[in-house]
Short mmCIF file of C-alpha atoms and ligand atoms in Angstrom, two decimals:
data_model
loop_
_atom_site.label_atom_id
_atom_site.label_comp_id
_atom_site.label_asym_id
_atom_site.label_seq_id
_atom_site.Cartn_x
_atom_site.Cartn_y
_atom_site.Cartn_z
CA UNK A 1 120.21 158.03 -87.51
CA UNK A 2 121.41 158.77 -90.95
CA UNK A 3 118.79 158.13 -93.75
CA UNK A 4 120.47 154.72 -94.47
CA UNK A 5 119.93 153.36 -90.93
CA UNK A 6 116.59 154.93 -90.61
CA UNK A 7 115.11 153.22 -94.04
CA UNK A 8 117.05 150.00 -93.77
CA UNK A 9 114.44 147.27 -93.06
CA UNK A 10 114.94 145.45 -89.70
CA UNK A 11 113.16 142.17 -90.52
CA UNK A 12 112.93 142.13 -94.24
CA UNK A 13 115.77 140.61 -96.51
CA UNK A 14 117.83 143.44 -98.04
CA UNK A 15 121.64 143.50 -99.66
CA UNK A 16 124.01 145.13 -97.18
CA UNK A 17 125.42 146.74 -99.97
CA UNK A 18 124.47 147.23 -103.69
CA UNK A 19 121.29 146.89 -105.97
CA UNK A 20 118.75 144.02 -105.67
CA UNK A 21 115.77 143.16 -107.55
CA UNK A 22 113.64 139.88 -108.53
CA UNK A 23 114.18 136.95 -106.01
CA UNK A 24 115.57 133.95 -108.20
CA UNK A 25 116.18 130.23 -107.80
CA UNK A 26 114.61 129.90 -104.31
CA UNK A 27 114.43 126.42 -102.67
CA UNK A 28 114.33 124.96 -99.41
CA UNK A 29 116.27 121.85 -98.36
CA UNK A 30 117.48 120.24 -95.21
CA UNK A 31 116.16 122.84 -92.95
CA UNK A 32 117.61 125.63 -95.13
CA UNK A 33 115.62 128.47 -97.07
CA UNK A 34 117.92 129.36 -100.13
CA UNK A 35 116.98 132.92 -101.82
CA UNK A 36 119.19 133.88 -105.04
CA UNK A 37 118.40 137.41 -106.10
CA UNK A 38 118.99 139.80 -108.92
CA UNK A 39 122.00 141.70 -107.62
CA UNK A 40 124.57 144.36 -108.75
CA UNK A 41 127.57 143.69 -106.43
CA UNK A 42 129.39 147.09 -107.53
CA UNK A 43 126.57 149.77 -107.21
CA UNK A 44 123.04 150.52 -106.03
CA UNK A 45 121.31 151.02 -109.31
CA UNK A 46 120.40 148.10 -111.75
CA UNK A 47 123.53 146.78 -113.76
CA UNK A 48 125.82 143.73 -113.88
CA UNK A 49 123.22 141.35 -113.07
CA UNK A 50 124.48 138.38 -111.05
CA UNK A 51 122.95 135.82 -108.78
CA UNK A 52 123.59 136.83 -104.87
CA UNK A 53 122.70 134.21 -102.29
CA UNK A 54 121.16 134.41 -98.92
CA UNK A 55 120.16 131.90 -96.34
CA UNK A 56 117.63 131.50 -93.45
CA UNK A 57 116.22 129.02 -91.34
CA UNK A 58 113.34 130.72 -90.32
CA UNK A 59 112.12 133.07 -93.23
CA UNK A 60 112.77 136.27 -91.50
CA UNK A 61 116.62 136.39 -90.56
CA UNK A 62 118.87 136.14 -93.56
CA UNK A 63 122.50 135.69 -94.00
CA UNK A 64 124.26 136.76 -97.32
CA UNK A 65 126.33 133.86 -98.46
CA UNK A 66 128.07 135.51 -101.40
CA UNK A 67 127.66 135.72 -105.27
CA UNK A 68 126.94 132.30 -107.29
CA UNK A 69 126.30 132.77 -110.79
CA UNK A 70 128.10 135.69 -112.68
CA UNK A 71 128.12 137.12 -116.02
CA UNK A 72 129.80 135.39 -118.73
CA UNK A 73 130.15 135.23 -122.74
CA UNK A 74 126.43 134.55 -122.83
CA UNK A 75 125.58 137.52 -121.16
CA UNK A 76 124.56 138.76 -117.64
CA UNK A 77 122.58 136.60 -115.35
CA UNK A 78 118.61 137.48 -115.38
CA UNK A 79 116.04 135.63 -113.36
CA UNK A 80 115.22 132.01 -113.03
CA UNK A 81 114.53 129.36 -110.68
CA UNK A 82 115.96 126.03 -108.88
CA UNK A 83 114.71 122.35 -108.49
CA UNK A 84 115.99 119.83 -105.94
CA UNK A 85 116.89 116.66 -108.37
CA UNK A 86 116.09 113.88 -105.94
CA UNK A 87 116.17 111.17 -108.37
CA UNK A 88 119.03 112.36 -110.30
CA UNK A 89 117.37 112.83 -113.52
CA UNK A 90 119.92 115.33 -114.86
CA UNK A 91 122.71 113.14 -113.89
CA UNK A 92 124.62 115.52 -111.77
CA UNK A 93 123.96 113.55 -108.59
CA UNK A 94 121.06 112.84 -106.30
CA UNK A 95 119.55 115.99 -104.39
CA UNK A 96 121.74 118.09 -106.68
CA UNK A 97 120.31 121.69 -107.13
CA UNK A 98 119.57 122.64 -110.67
CA UNK A 99 119.13 126.22 -111.44
CA UNK A 100 117.98 127.87 -114.79
CA UNK A 101 118.27 131.62 -115.59
CA UNK A 102 118.25 133.77 -118.41
CA UNK A 103 121.46 134.66 -120.26
CA UNK A 104 120.91 138.08 -121.38
CA UNK A 105 123.61 138.95 -124.16
CA UNK A 106 122.89 139.69 -127.72
CA UNK A 107 119.70 137.81 -127.31
CA UNK A 108 117.76 136.23 -124.53
CA UNK A 109 118.50 132.91 -124.02
CA UNK A 110 117.89 130.05 -121.20
CA UNK A 111 121.01 128.43 -119.32
CA UNK A 112 121.41 126.34 -116.67
CA UNK A 113 123.72 125.54 -113.63
CA UNK A 114 123.93 122.94 -111.09
CA UNK A 115 125.08 122.66 -107.48
CA UNK A 116 126.11 119.36 -105.64
CA UNK A 117 126.77 121.28 -102.39
CA UNK A 118 123.16 122.29 -101.57
CA UNK A 119 123.22 125.73 -103.55
CA UNK A 120 126.60 127.02 -101.92
CA UNK A 121 128.48 126.88 -105.43
CA UNK A 122 127.58 126.27 -108.87
CA UNK A 123 129.03 125.02 -112.17
CA UNK A 124 127.47 126.33 -115.32
CA UNK A 125 126.10 123.35 -117.73
CA UNK A 126 128.74 122.85 -120.61
CA UNK A 127 125.89 123.15 -123.36
CA UNK A 128 124.41 126.35 -122.47
CA UNK A 129 122.21 127.80 -123.99
CA UNK A 130 119.36 124.99 -123.40
CA UNK A 131 116.66 127.22 -125.08
CA UNK A 132 116.82 129.98 -127.67
CA UNK A 133 114.30 131.94 -129.62
CA UNK A 134 114.45 135.19 -131.66
CA UNK A 135 111.91 137.01 -129.41
CA UNK A 136 113.34 140.05 -127.77
CA UNK A 137 111.82 139.37 -124.57
CA UNK A 138 112.22 135.53 -123.66
CA UNK A 139 113.20 134.98 -120.01
CA UNK A 140 112.72 134.13 -116.29
CA UNK A 141 112.50 130.19 -116.62
CA UNK A 142 110.66 128.57 -113.60
CA UNK A 143 110.82 124.67 -113.48
CA UNK A 144 108.55 122.18 -111.56
CA UNK A 145 108.09 118.55 -111.24
CA UNK A 146 104.72 117.59 -112.48
CA UNK A 147 103.47 114.70 -110.60
CA UNK A 148 100.64 113.44 -112.84
CA UNK A 149 102.32 114.18 -115.87
CA UNK A 150 105.40 112.31 -114.76
CA UNK A 151 107.58 114.84 -116.15
CA UNK A 152 109.30 118.34 -115.41
CA UNK A 153 107.79 121.49 -116.72
CA UNK A 154 109.46 124.63 -117.63
CA UNK A 155 107.46 128.05 -117.98
CA UNK A 156 109.01 131.35 -119.08
CA UNK A 157 107.92 134.68 -120.35
CA UNK A 158 107.79 135.43 -123.82
CA UNK A 159 106.87 138.59 -124.76
CA UNK A 160 103.34 138.86 -123.51
CA UNK A 161 102.71 135.09 -123.21
CA UNK A 162 104.02 132.39 -121.24
CA UNK A 163 105.54 129.39 -122.97
CA UNK A 164 105.44 125.79 -121.57
CA UNK A 165 108.07 123.10 -122.00
CA UNK A 166 108.44 119.76 -120.87
CA UNK A 167 111.23 117.40 -119.97
CA UNK A 168 112.52 114.14 -118.68
CA UNK A 169 115.94 115.02 -117.95
CA UNK A 170 115.74 118.50 -117.01
CA UNK A 171 118.31 119.15 -120.09
CA UNK A 172 116.24 118.71 -123.31
CA UNK A 173 113.19 120.52 -123.43
CA UNK A 174 110.22 119.96 -125.74
CA UNK A 175 107.85 123.13 -126.47
CA UNK A 176 104.19 122.39 -125.51
CA UNK A 177 101.80 125.42 -125.68
CA UNK A 178 101.61 128.83 -124.88
CA UNK A 179 99.06 130.84 -122.71
CA UNK A 180 98.03 134.38 -122.38
CA UNK A 181 96.72 135.80 -125.78
CA UNK A 182 93.64 137.63 -124.93
CA UNK A 183 93.86 136.64 -121.09
CA UNK A 184 94.06 139.27 -118.27
CA UNK A 185 96.04 142.54 -118.41
CA UNK A 186 98.25 143.09 -121.28
CA UNK A 187 99.33 146.60 -120.28
CA UNK A 188 103.08 145.54 -120.36
CA UNK A 189 105.60 142.78 -120.91
CA UNK A 190 105.01 139.59 -118.97
CA UNK A 191 107.65 138.51 -116.63
CA UNK A 192 108.69 135.98 -113.62
CA UNK A 193 106.16 133.45 -114.18
CA UNK A 194 105.31 130.46 -111.80
CA UNK A 195 102.79 127.50 -112.07
CA UNK A 196 101.74 125.72 -108.95
CA UNK A 197 99.48 123.08 -108.23
CA UNK A 198 96.74 123.99 -105.36
CA UNK A 199 94.38 121.03 -104.69
CA UNK A 200 92.66 120.22 -107.74
CA UNK A 201 93.60 123.33 -109.61
CA UNK A 202 96.56 125.26 -110.79
CA UNK A 203 97.68 128.90 -110.31
CA UNK A 204 99.86 130.78 -113.14
CA UNK A 205 101.58 133.72 -111.64
CA UNK A 206 102.30 136.29 -114.31
CA UNK A 207 104.03 139.44 -113.01
CA UNK A 208 103.66 142.12 -115.66
CA UNK A 209 105.48 145.63 -116.14
CA UNK A 210 103.99 148.21 -116.64
CA UNK A 211 100.35 147.73 -116.28
CA UNK A 212 99.78 147.16 -112.70
CA UNK A 213 96.77 148.53 -110.88
CA UNK A 214 98.21 151.89 -109.64
CA UNK A 215 101.11 152.14 -112.55
CA UNK A 216 104.34 150.18 -113.10
CA UNK A 217 104.86 146.97 -112.04
CA UNK A 218 102.49 144.29 -110.40
CA UNK A 219 101.44 140.51 -109.92
CA UNK A 220 98.70 139.35 -111.93
CA UNK A 221 97.63 135.61 -111.90
CA UNK A 222 95.34 133.15 -113.54
CA UNK A 223 93.31 130.23 -111.78
CA UNK A 224 92.76 127.06 -114.17
CA UNK A 225 93.75 123.55 -114.73
CA UNK A 226 97.15 122.13 -116.21
CA UNK A 227 97.64 118.63 -117.64
CA UNK A 228 101.45 118.96 -118.08
CA UNK A 229 101.11 120.33 -121.44
CA UNK A 230 98.59 123.21 -121.79
CA UNK A 231 97.29 125.52 -119.15
CA UNK A 232 93.57 126.39 -119.53
CA UNK A 233 92.05 129.58 -117.47
CA UNK A 234 88.71 128.90 -115.75
CA UNK A 235 87.86 132.57 -115.96
CA UNK A 236 86.57 134.79 -118.84
CA UNK A 237 89.70 136.10 -120.66
CA UNK A 238 88.80 139.76 -119.56
CA UNK A 239 88.74 138.90 -116.02
CA UNK A 240 92.01 140.20 -114.46
CA UNK A 241 93.26 139.19 -110.89
CA UNK A 242 95.81 140.81 -108.87
CA UNK A 243 97.69 139.39 -105.95
CA UNK A 244 98.36 142.48 -103.95
CA UNK A 245 96.97 145.98 -104.29
CA UNK A 246 100.06 147.93 -103.28
CA UNK A 247 102.34 149.37 -105.59
CA UNK A 248 105.51 147.65 -104.21
CA UNK A 249 104.93 143.90 -104.88
CA UNK A 250 106.66 142.35 -107.80
CA UNK A 251 108.54 139.35 -109.39
CA UNK A 252 106.75 137.21 -106.72
CA UNK A 253 107.53 133.62 -107.03
CA UNK A 254 107.53 130.50 -104.91
CA UNK A 255 110.26 128.45 -103.19
CA UNK A 256 110.45 125.13 -104.71
CA UNK A 257 110.64 121.78 -102.37
CA UNK A 258 108.94 123.83 -99.68
CA UNK A 259 108.11 121.39 -96.55
CA UNK A 260 104.71 120.13 -95.74
CA UNK A 261 103.11 121.15 -99.23
CA UNK A 262 103.35 124.87 -98.28
CA UNK A 263 103.39 127.35 -101.06
CA UNK A 264 105.76 130.16 -99.75
CA UNK A 265 106.24 132.87 -102.18
CA UNK A 266 108.64 136.00 -101.99
CA UNK A 267 107.83 139.42 -103.65
CA UNK A 268 110.45 142.04 -104.50
CA UNK A 269 109.15 145.15 -102.43
CA UNK A 270 109.56 147.78 -105.12
CA UNK A 271 108.20 149.13 -108.45
CA UNK A 272 110.04 149.54 -111.70
CA UNK A 273 108.64 153.18 -112.05
CA UNK A 274 110.85 154.58 -109.48
CA UNK A 275 112.99 151.43 -107.88
CA UNK A 276 116.40 153.05 -108.98
CA UNK A 277 115.49 156.50 -107.48
CA UNK A 278 114.29 155.44 -103.96
CA UNK A 279 116.38 157.41 -101.47
CA UNK A 280 118.75 154.90 -99.80
CA UNK A 281 122.13 155.02 -101.34
CA UNK A 282 124.24 152.11 -100.13
CA UNK A 283 121.86 149.62 -101.08
CA UNK A 284 118.39 149.57 -102.95
CA UNK A 285 115.43 147.18 -102.76
CA UNK A 286 114.30 144.73 -99.89
CA UNK A 287 112.02 141.61 -100.48
CA UNK A 288 108.47 141.92 -99.16
CA UNK A 289 107.55 139.48 -96.13
CA UNK A 290 107.14 135.88 -97.13
CA UNK A 291 103.66 134.89 -97.66
CA UNK A 292 101.59 131.64 -98.03
CA UNK A 293 99.24 131.06 -100.86
CA UNK A 294 96.09 129.03 -101.20
CA UNK A 295 92.65 129.43 -102.96
CA UNK A 296 89.35 131.14 -101.87
CA UNK A 297 86.02 131.31 -103.82
CA UNK A 298 84.10 134.70 -103.89
CA UNK A 299 81.10 134.94 -105.90
CA UNK A 300 81.89 132.16 -108.24
CA UNK A 301 85.46 133.09 -108.93
CA UNK A 302 88.63 131.72 -107.38
CA UNK A 303 90.85 133.89 -105.95
CA UNK A 304 94.57 133.62 -104.22
CA UNK A 305 94.52 133.80 -100.31
CA UNK A 306 97.76 135.50 -99.13
CA UNK A 307 98.71 135.28 -95.73
CA UNK A 308 101.97 135.98 -93.96
CA UNK A 309 103.96 132.80 -93.36
CA UNK A 310 103.87 131.62 -89.77
CA UNK A 311 107.52 132.57 -89.17
CA UNK A 312 106.56 136.15 -89.45
CA UNK A 313 104.19 136.13 -86.56
CA UNK A 314 106.72 133.99 -84.74
CA UNK A 315 109.35 136.80 -85.02
CA UNK A 316 107.03 139.20 -82.77
CA UNK A 317 106.56 139.26 -79.01
CA UNK A 318 103.53 137.43 -77.62
CA UNK A 319 102.26 140.42 -75.59
CA UNK A 320 101.18 143.84 -76.87
CA UNK A 321 102.80 147.04 -76.00
CA UNK A 322 101.63 150.30 -75.93
CA UNK A 323 103.67 152.28 -78.47
CA UNK A 324 104.72 152.25 -82.09
CA UNK A 325 108.27 151.74 -82.99
CA UNK A 326 109.81 151.70 -86.44
CA UNK A 327 109.61 147.78 -86.62
CA UNK A 328 105.92 146.43 -85.26
CA UNK A 329 103.15 144.32 -85.91
CA UNK A 330 99.65 146.02 -85.71
CA UNK A 331 96.69 143.57 -85.09
CA UNK A 332 93.50 145.46 -85.84
CA UNK A 333 90.10 144.01 -84.53
CA UNK A 334 86.54 145.35 -83.60
CA UNK A 335 86.58 146.54 -87.16
CA UNK A 336 83.51 148.82 -87.89
CA UNK A 337 82.06 149.51 -91.27
CA UNK A 338 84.01 152.92 -91.54
CA UNK A 339 87.45 152.13 -89.61
CA UNK A 340 90.55 154.08 -90.18
CA UNK A 341 94.06 153.77 -88.92
CA UNK A 342 96.48 156.64 -89.25
CA UNK A 343 100.42 156.19 -88.75
CA UNK A 344 102.03 159.70 -87.90
CA UNK A 345 105.08 161.40 -86.89
CA UNK A 346 105.37 164.82 -85.23
CA UNK A 347 106.68 166.15 -88.59
CA UNK A 348 103.19 165.82 -89.93
CA UNK A 349 103.91 162.85 -91.84
CA UNK A 350 101.43 160.15 -92.16
CA UNK A 351 99.94 157.16 -93.67
CA UNK A 352 96.20 156.77 -93.78
CA UNK A 353 94.39 153.34 -93.99
CA UNK A 354 90.69 153.25 -94.43
CA UNK A 355 88.38 150.18 -94.32
CA UNK A 356 85.06 151.03 -96.22
CA UNK A 357 82.63 148.21 -95.61
CA UNK A 358 80.09 149.48 -97.76
CA UNK A 359 82.07 149.77 -100.84
CA UNK A 360 84.11 146.67 -99.98
CA UNK A 361 87.46 148.38 -100.24
CA UNK A 362 90.62 148.93 -97.97
CA UNK A 363 92.78 151.86 -99.04
CA UNK A 364 96.40 153.00 -98.14
CA UNK A 365 97.44 156.72 -98.56
CA UNK A 366 101.17 157.48 -98.75
CA UNK A 367 100.90 160.95 -100.44
CA UNK A 368 101.89 162.64 -97.15
CA UNK A 369 104.17 159.88 -95.72
CA UNK A 370 107.25 161.45 -95.79
CA UNK A 371 109.98 161.87 -98.84
CA UNK A 372 107.95 161.45 -101.89
CA UNK A 373 109.26 163.69 -104.43
CA UNK A 374 112.06 161.69 -105.70
CA UNK A 375 110.01 160.50 -108.55
CA UNK A 376 106.56 161.75 -109.56
CA UNK A 377 105.03 158.13 -109.69
CA UNK A 378 105.62 157.60 -106.19
CA UNK A 379 102.71 159.54 -104.46
CA UNK A 380 99.90 157.13 -104.32
CA UNK A 381 96.75 156.00 -102.76
CA UNK A 382 96.21 152.51 -103.34
CA UNK A 383 92.75 150.67 -102.89
CA UNK A 384 91.99 147.15 -102.70
CA UNK A 385 88.63 145.10 -103.37
CA UNK A 386 88.01 143.12 -100.06
CA UNK A 387 85.97 140.25 -101.40
CA UNK A 388 83.37 140.42 -98.37
CA UNK A 389 84.12 142.03 -94.92
CA UNK A 390 87.45 142.08 -93.00
CA UNK A 391 87.05 141.09 -89.50
CA UNK A 392 90.95 141.43 -88.70
CA UNK A 393 93.70 143.10 -90.15
CA UNK A 394 97.48 142.42 -89.75
CA UNK A 395 99.92 145.30 -90.49
CA UNK A 396 103.66 144.95 -90.48
CA UNK A 397 105.42 148.29 -90.12
CA UNK A 398 109.10 148.30 -91.05
CA UNK A 399 111.60 151.25 -91.41
CA UNK A 400 110.50 151.78 -94.98
CA UNK A 401 107.54 149.59 -95.66
CA UNK A 402 103.85 148.82 -94.59
CA UNK A 403 102.33 145.61 -95.56
CA UNK A 404 98.44 145.24 -94.66
CA UNK A 405 96.83 141.93 -94.76
CA UNK A 406 93.35 140.80 -94.28
CA UNK A 407 93.66 137.80 -91.72
CA UNK A 408 91.65 135.91 -93.84
CA UNK A 409 93.86 136.08 -96.78
CA UNK A 410 91.58 137.88 -98.99
CA UNK A 411 93.54 141.15 -99.50
CA UNK A 412 97.13 142.02 -99.22
CA UNK A 413 98.89 145.53 -99.59
CA UNK A 414 102.42 146.22 -99.96
CA UNK A 415 103.68 149.82 -99.92
CA UNK A 416 106.92 151.41 -99.51
CA UNK A 417 107.45 154.52 -97.32
CA UNK A 418 110.23 157.10 -96.19
CA UNK A 419 109.08 158.84 -93.34
CA UNK A 420 111.73 161.48 -92.21
CA UNK A 421 111.07 160.17 -88.61
CA UNK A 422 109.70 156.91 -87.83
CA UNK A 423 105.94 156.82 -87.25
CA UNK A 424 105.47 156.87 -83.31
CA UNK A 425 101.84 157.62 -82.90
CA UNK A 426 98.50 155.58 -84.15
CA UNK A 427 95.30 157.27 -84.60
CA UNK A 428 92.58 154.79 -84.67
CA UNK A 429 88.66 155.01 -85.60
CA UNK A 430 86.28 152.18 -85.67
CA UNK A 431 88.75 149.50 -84.53
CA UNK A 432 90.94 148.32 -81.96
CA UNK A 433 94.81 148.22 -82.62
CA UNK A 434 97.32 146.17 -80.57
CA UNK A 435 100.80 146.80 -81.31
CA UNK A 436 103.73 144.11 -81.14
CA UNK A 437 107.45 144.59 -80.95
CA UNK A 438 110.08 142.43 -82.64
CA UNK A 439 111.49 139.77 -80.44
CA UNK A 440 115.08 141.07 -79.12
C1 LIG B 501 111.86 141.64 -113.78
C2 LIG B 501 112.90 141.53 -114.67
C3 LIG B 501 113.04 139.96 -115.25
C4 LIG B 501 114.58 139.74 -115.53
C5 LIG B 501 115.08 140.66 -114.60
C6 LIG B 501 116.39 141.51 -114.71
O1 LIG B 501 111.71 142.64 -112.57
O2 LIG B 501 112.83 142.46 -115.66
O3 LIG B 501 111.99 139.84 -116.40
O4 LIG B 501 115.11 138.68 -115.73
O5 LIG B 501 114.15 141.78 -113.95
O6 LIG B 501 116.94 141.94 -113.79
#
């Protein structure tokens, strides 16, 4: 296999051709998951930002549907979100899809587009932009319906803060408040926010670049309360929480209108440190697996519980097989206090994962994983706190990625790898590993 086919993911969303970064405007309606994405249709590095569109009925198999929002006089099309307007509050029709994005031109402003055919085609709103400022970084609007406050909210990234707005008609937005000064990590610009109700609490997702725990971009979050006007963090300002402890989990936001109250998020599986240099050429970047979020409490703090979506497990065979293939799900049980799982090939390339119960950490070392020298920041060993013990690990291997999850949702770690041959051997110590292949 040439490098393109060798590294192209088998069960992760990726463009056939061209560059991709953030997932945008995701929504679910009538059995279809819609995923838009920051896309360069003309080349495999970041440029010409356009919203590409893919759909899926199972969150695993995606079909590219073409490009829906293209650059115009206001600028190129940066990240944003969509809502389903069931009550026709905006006047574009019942069940219209209303999407928000940043027009990146002379300045960054927020624009709106709508679709009356379930997100297949969009018309831009005639009065764009709908929100302006004089800040250099002012982008990534995420819109949500707030049931308690009985209005829409919009949250966007403004420098190193998140601004919150409200609206009754999805077009006229009133500034309410800002969150972030003094809270969490400020090692970079805040980007791609989300605001999600989780039981009695609210989760504010704050992607940040750089400033991540292992350098470059990463996803931090805050847990607190939100009354439709102001977000109040429940933790001390200095507390920093990360959603994923790998190097390749960024721009993570949720699908709006997901069924059964599910909170389903999708990461971009790369890092701004080297995303433009990873050794694929026809295309660049994939999404991480879809994950479901909830909360758990550990030693008095609330954390995000991250689990792969049930659809991901359903994509694999029921019965384990003996051998590791380039696309596999590894179920790790009987975990002892010092367990290790090493994936390797006969070229001496390997990825070592270690669970250290005493120090309550899980780590993944990709320093000898294969091709690593395309960028100095790629070689890395990432380490996560496990917030208690891990009883079962779920590890998803694809052609160029490894995602490890604590089955209880207390730890997730997403890392890219570029082996020159697929890892075909597992060395396991202090644990038992079962290998499942993808269903045909
Ligand atoms: C995050 C980001 C966003 C922006 C987009 C541009 O990865 O920088 O803030 O809207 O990418 O492609």
